[in-house]
Coordinates of C-alpha atoms and ligand atoms in Angstrom, one line a residue:
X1 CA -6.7 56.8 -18.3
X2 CA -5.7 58.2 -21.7
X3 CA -8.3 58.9 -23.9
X4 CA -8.5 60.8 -27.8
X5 CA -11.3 63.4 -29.1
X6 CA -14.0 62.7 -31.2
X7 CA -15.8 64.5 -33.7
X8 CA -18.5 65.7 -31.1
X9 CA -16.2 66.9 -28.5
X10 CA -16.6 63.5 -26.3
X11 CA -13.6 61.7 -25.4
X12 CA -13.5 58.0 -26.4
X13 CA -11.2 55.8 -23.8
X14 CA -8.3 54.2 -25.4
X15 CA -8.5 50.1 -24.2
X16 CA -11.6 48.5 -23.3
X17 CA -12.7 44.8 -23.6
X18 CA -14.0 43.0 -26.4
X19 CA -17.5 40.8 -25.8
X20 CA -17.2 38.9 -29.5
X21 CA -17.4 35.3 -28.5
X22 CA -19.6 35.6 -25.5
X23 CA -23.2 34.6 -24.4
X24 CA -23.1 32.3 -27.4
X25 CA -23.5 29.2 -24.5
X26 CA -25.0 28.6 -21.2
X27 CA -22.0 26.4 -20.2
X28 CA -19.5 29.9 -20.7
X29 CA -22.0 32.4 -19.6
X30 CA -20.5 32.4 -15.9
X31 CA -16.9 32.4 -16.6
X32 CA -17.4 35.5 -19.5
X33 CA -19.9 37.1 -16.6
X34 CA -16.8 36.6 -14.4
X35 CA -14.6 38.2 -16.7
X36 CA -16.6 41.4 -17.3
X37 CA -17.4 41.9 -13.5
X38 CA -13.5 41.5 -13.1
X39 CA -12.9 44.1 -15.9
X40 CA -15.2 46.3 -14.1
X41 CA -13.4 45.7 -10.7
X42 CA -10.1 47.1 -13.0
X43 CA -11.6 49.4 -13.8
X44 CA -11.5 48.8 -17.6
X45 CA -12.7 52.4 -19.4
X46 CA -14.7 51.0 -22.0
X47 CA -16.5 47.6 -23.4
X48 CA -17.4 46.7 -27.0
X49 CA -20.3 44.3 -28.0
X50 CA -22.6 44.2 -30.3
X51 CA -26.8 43.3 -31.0
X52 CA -24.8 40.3 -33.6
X53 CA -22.9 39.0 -30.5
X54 CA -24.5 35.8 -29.0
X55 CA -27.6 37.3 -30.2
X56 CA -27.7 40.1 -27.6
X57 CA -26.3 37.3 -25.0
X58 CA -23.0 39.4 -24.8
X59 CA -25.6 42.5 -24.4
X60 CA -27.3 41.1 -21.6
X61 CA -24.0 39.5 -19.3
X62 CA -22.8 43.1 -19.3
X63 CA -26.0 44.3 -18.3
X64 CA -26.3 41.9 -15.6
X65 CA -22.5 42.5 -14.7
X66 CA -23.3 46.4 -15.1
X67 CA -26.5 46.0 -12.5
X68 CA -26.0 47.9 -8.9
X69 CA -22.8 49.6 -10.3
X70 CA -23.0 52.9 -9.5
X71 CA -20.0 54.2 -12.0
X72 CA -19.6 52.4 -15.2
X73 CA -17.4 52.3 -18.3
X74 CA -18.2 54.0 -21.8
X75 CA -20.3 51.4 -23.7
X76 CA -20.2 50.6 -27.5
X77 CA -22.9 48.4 -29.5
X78 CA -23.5 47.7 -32.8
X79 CA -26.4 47.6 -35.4
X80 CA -26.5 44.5 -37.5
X81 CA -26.3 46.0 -41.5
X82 CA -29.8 44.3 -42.0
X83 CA -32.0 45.9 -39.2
X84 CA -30.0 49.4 -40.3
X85 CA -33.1 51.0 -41.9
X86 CA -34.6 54.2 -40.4
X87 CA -36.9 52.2 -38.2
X88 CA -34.9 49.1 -37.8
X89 CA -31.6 50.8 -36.2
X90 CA -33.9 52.7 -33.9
X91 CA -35.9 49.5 -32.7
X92 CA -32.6 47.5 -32.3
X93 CA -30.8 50.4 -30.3
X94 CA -33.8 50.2 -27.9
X95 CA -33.5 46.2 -28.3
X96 CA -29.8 46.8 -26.8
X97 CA -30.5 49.3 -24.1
X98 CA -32.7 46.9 -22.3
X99 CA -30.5 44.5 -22.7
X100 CA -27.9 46.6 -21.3
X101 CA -30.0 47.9 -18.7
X102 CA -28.9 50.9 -19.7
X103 CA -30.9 54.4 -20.6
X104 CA -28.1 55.5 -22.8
X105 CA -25.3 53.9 -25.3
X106 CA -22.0 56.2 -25.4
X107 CA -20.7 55.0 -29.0
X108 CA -23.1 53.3 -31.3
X109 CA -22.3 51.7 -34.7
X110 CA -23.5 50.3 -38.3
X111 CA -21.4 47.1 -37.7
X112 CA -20.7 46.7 -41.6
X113 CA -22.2 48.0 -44.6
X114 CA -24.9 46.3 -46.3
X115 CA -27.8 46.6 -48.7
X116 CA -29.4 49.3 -46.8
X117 CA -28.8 53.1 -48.4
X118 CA -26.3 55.0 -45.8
X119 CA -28.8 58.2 -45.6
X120 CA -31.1 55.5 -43.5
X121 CA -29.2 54.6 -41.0
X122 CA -27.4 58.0 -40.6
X123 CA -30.6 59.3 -40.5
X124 CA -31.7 57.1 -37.8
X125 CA -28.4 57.7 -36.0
X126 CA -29.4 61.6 -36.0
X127 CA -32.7 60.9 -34.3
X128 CA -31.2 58.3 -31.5
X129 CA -28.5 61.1 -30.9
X130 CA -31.2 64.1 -30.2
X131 CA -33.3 61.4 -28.3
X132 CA -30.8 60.9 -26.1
X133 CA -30.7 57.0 -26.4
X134 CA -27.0 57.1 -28.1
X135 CA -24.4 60.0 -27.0
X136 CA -21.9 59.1 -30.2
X137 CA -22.5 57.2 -33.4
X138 CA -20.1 56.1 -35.8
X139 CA -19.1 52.9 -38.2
X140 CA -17.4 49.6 -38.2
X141 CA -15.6 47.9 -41.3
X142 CA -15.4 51.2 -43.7
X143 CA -13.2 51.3 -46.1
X144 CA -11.6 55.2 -47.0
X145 CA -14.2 55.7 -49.8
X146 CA -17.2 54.5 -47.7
X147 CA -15.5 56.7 -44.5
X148 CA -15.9 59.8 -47.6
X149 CA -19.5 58.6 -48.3
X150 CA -20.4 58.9 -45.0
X151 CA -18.8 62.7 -44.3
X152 CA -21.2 63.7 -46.4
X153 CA -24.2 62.3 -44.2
X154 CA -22.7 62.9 -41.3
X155 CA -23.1 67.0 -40.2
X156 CA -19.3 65.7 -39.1
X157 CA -20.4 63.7 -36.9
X158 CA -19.3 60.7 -37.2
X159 CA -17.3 59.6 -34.1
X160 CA -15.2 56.5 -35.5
X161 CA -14.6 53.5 -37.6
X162 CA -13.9 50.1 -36.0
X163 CA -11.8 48.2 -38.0
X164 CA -9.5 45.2 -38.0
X165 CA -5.8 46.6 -37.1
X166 CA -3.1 45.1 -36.0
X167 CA 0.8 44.1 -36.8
X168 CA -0.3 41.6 -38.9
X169 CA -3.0 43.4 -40.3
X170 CA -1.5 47.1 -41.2
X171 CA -3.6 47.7 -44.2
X172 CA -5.5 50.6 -42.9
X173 CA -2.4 53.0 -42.3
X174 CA -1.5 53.5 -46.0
X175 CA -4.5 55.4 -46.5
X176 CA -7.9 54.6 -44.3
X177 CA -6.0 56.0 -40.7
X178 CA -4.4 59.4 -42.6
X179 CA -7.7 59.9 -43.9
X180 CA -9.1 59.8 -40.5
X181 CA -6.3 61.6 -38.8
X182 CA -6.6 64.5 -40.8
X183 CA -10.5 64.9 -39.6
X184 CA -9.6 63.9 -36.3
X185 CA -11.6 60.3 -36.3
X186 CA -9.8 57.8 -33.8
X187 CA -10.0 54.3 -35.1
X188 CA -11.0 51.3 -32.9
X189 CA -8.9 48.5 -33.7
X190 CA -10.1 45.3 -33.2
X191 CA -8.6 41.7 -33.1
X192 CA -5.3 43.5 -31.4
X193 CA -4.1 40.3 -31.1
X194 CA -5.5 38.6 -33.7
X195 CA -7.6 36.7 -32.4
X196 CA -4.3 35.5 -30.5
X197 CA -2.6 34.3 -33.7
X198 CA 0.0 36.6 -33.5
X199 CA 1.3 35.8 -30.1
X200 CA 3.4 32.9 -31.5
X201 CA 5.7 35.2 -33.3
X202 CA 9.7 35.1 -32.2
X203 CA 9.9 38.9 -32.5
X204 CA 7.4 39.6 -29.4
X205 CA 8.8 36.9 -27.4
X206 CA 11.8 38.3 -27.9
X207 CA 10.7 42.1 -26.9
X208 CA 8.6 40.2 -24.1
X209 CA 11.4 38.9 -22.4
X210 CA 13.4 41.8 -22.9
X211 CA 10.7 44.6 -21.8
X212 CA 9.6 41.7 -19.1
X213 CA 5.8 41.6 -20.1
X214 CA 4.3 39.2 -22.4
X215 CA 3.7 39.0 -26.4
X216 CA 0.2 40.1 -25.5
X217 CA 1.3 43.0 -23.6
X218 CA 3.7 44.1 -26.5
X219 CA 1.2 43.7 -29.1
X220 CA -1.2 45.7 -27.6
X221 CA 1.3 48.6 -26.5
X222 CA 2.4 48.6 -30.2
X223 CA -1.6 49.3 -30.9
X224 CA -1.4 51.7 -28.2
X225 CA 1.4 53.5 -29.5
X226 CA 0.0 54.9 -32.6
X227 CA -1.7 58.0 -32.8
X228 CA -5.1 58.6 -33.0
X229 CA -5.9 54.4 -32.3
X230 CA -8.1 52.8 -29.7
X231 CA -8.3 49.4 -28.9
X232 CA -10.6 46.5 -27.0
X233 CA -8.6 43.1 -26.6
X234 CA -11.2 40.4 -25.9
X235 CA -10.8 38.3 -23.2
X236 CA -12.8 35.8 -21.1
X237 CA -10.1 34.8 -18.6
X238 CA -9.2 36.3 -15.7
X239 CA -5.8 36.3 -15.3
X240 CA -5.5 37.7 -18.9
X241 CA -8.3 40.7 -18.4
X242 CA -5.6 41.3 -16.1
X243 CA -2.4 41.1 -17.9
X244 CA -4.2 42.9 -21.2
X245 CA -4.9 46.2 -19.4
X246 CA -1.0 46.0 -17.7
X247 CA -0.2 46.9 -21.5
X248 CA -0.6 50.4 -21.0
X249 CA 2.2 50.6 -18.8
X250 CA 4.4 48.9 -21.6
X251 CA 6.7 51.5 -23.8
X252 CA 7.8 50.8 -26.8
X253 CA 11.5 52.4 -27.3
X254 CA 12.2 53.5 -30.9
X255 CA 14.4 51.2 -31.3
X256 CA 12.0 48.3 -30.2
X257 CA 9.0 50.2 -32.5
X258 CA 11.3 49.6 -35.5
X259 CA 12.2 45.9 -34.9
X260 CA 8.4 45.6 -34.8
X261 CA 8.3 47.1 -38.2
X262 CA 10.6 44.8 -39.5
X263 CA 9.1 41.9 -38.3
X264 CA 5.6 43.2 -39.8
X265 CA 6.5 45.7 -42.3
X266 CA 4.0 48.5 -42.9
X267 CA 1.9 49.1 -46.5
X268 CA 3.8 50.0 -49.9
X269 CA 0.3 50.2 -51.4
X270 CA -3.2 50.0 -50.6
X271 CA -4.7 46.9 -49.7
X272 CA -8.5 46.6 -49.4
X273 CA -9.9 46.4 -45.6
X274 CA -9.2 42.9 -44.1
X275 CA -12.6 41.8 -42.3
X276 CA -13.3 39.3 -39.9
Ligands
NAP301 P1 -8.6 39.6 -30.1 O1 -9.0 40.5 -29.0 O2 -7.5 40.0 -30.9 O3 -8.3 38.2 -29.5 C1 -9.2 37.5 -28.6 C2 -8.6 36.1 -28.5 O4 -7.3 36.1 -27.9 C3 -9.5 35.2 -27.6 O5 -9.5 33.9 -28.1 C4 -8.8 35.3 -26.3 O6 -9.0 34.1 -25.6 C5 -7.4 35.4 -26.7 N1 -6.6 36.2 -25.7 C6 -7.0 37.4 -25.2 N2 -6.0 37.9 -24.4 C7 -5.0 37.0 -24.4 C8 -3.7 37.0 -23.8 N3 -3.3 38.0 -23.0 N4 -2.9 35.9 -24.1 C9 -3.3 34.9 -24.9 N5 -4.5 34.9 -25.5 C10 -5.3 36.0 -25.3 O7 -9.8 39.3 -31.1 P2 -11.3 39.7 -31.2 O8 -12.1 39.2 -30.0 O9 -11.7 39.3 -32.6 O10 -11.3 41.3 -31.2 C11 -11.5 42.1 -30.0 C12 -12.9 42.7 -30.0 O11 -13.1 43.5 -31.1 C13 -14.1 41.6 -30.2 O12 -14.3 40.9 -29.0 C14 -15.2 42.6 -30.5 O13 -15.7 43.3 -29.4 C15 -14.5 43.5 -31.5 N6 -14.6 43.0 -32.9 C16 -15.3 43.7 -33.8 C17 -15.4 43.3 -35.1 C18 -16.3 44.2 -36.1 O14 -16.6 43.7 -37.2 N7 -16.6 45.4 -35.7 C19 -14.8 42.1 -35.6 C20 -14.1 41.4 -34.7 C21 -13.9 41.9 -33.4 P3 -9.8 34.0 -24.1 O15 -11.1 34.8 -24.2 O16 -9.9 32.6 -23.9 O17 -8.8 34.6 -23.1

């Protein structure tokens, strides 16, 4: 599986799943449980969640999927902005762990920025690091100048920014992905697909049925294809855990990369960070 550097040394996996969405209801919880034991079984690298998702119900299905497992994938979580304080980010990492049933996290992030002072919860991220109860830490939702406000806390640590990118959502290469490029910072990009809104569109039918994989497939290998990017479609059905990770073994000509970039031209100028 293809992988990029981060900061640390540590390699972050490209594609992993996505858990926003799940353990919000008892009626879903066996079908998403079913869809991260069948990622595992695929051998998906990686999973994103997050403390915020179903109030640690995504957490605990992937501990529960993760239980017994002898070998398991690199695992990212997320502080909620409001328990980021020195204390509060260490108390909700060890919230997470149990949930997770895990002693360590791999990647662990500030999930936006909010009223509490960055020094805090970099701090706190320091301490969780030489602890051992995080390998990695890093950010979510930063914008270039907050990415620059972080260097500076950071003793060049910090391991990536999760952001929403996509071909609808290009924003972030006019200036956020050089920035991190030149330091050597892969980006997560989340909502690939956004939030499945771009599979409609005629130009990845089209490349679909010509590459014979889906709009899915070419959406994410168009993710896939730029340096430096990582990604974590989210999915809670089977068949489409499936067909998700099959994207890797989609290429994108040059010929189909610039049709792509017609049909969702890149920045002229920058555009403040699209959240979702
Ligand atoms: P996404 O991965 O772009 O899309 C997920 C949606 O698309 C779901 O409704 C899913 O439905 C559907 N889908 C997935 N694969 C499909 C396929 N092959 N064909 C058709 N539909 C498909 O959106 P996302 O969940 O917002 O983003 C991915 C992950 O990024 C999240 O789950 C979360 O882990 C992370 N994220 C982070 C932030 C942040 O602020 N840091 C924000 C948003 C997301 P089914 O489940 O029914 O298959």
């Amino acid at each position: 599986m293809r992988s990029c550097k981060m900061p640390s040394g540590s390699e972050i996996p490209v594609f992993g799943i996505g858990t926003w969405r799940m353990g919000e209801s008892d009626s879903k919880r066996a079908r998403e449980l079913e869809a991260i034991r069948y990622a595992l079984e695929l051998d998906y690298p990686m999973i994103d969640t997050a403390e915020m998702y179903g109030d640690g119900g995504a957490e605990e299905i992937i501990g529960e999927a993760l239980t017994g497992k002898r070998k398991r994938p690199f695992i990212v979580s997320k502080v909620y902005p409001h328990n980021a304080t020195r204390s509060g980010t260490i108390a909700a990492c060890e919230r997470s762990l149990k949930r997770l049933k895990l002693e360590r996290i791999d990647l662990y992030l500030l999930h936006w920025r909010g009223g509490v002072r960055l020094a805090e919860t970099y701090e706190a991220f320091h301490r969780l690091r030489e602890a051992g109860k995080i390998a990695d830490f890093g950010v979510s939702n930063f914008d270039a100048s907050d990415m620059a406000e972080a260097a500076r806390l950071d003793n060049g640590l910090t391991a990536t920014n999760q952001v929403l990118y996509c071909l609808s959502r290009r924003g972030p290469e006019y200036d956020l992905l050089p920035w991190m490029r030149q330091r050597s910072i892969p980006l997560m990009a989340y909502s690939p697909l956004d939030q499945g809104r771009l599979l409609g569109n005629a130009t990845l039918k089209k490349l679909a049925g010509e590459l014979r994989c889906t709009p899915a497939q070419v959406a994410l290998a168009w993710v896939l294809a730029q340096p430096g990017v990582v990604t974590i479609p989210k999915s809670s059905t089977r068949e489409r855990v499936k067909e998700n990770l099959g994207a890797l073994d989609v290429k994108l000509s040059r010929e189909a990369l610039a049709e792509l970039d017609r049909a969702f031209p890149p920045p002229k100028s920058k555009q403040s960070l699209a959240m979702l």
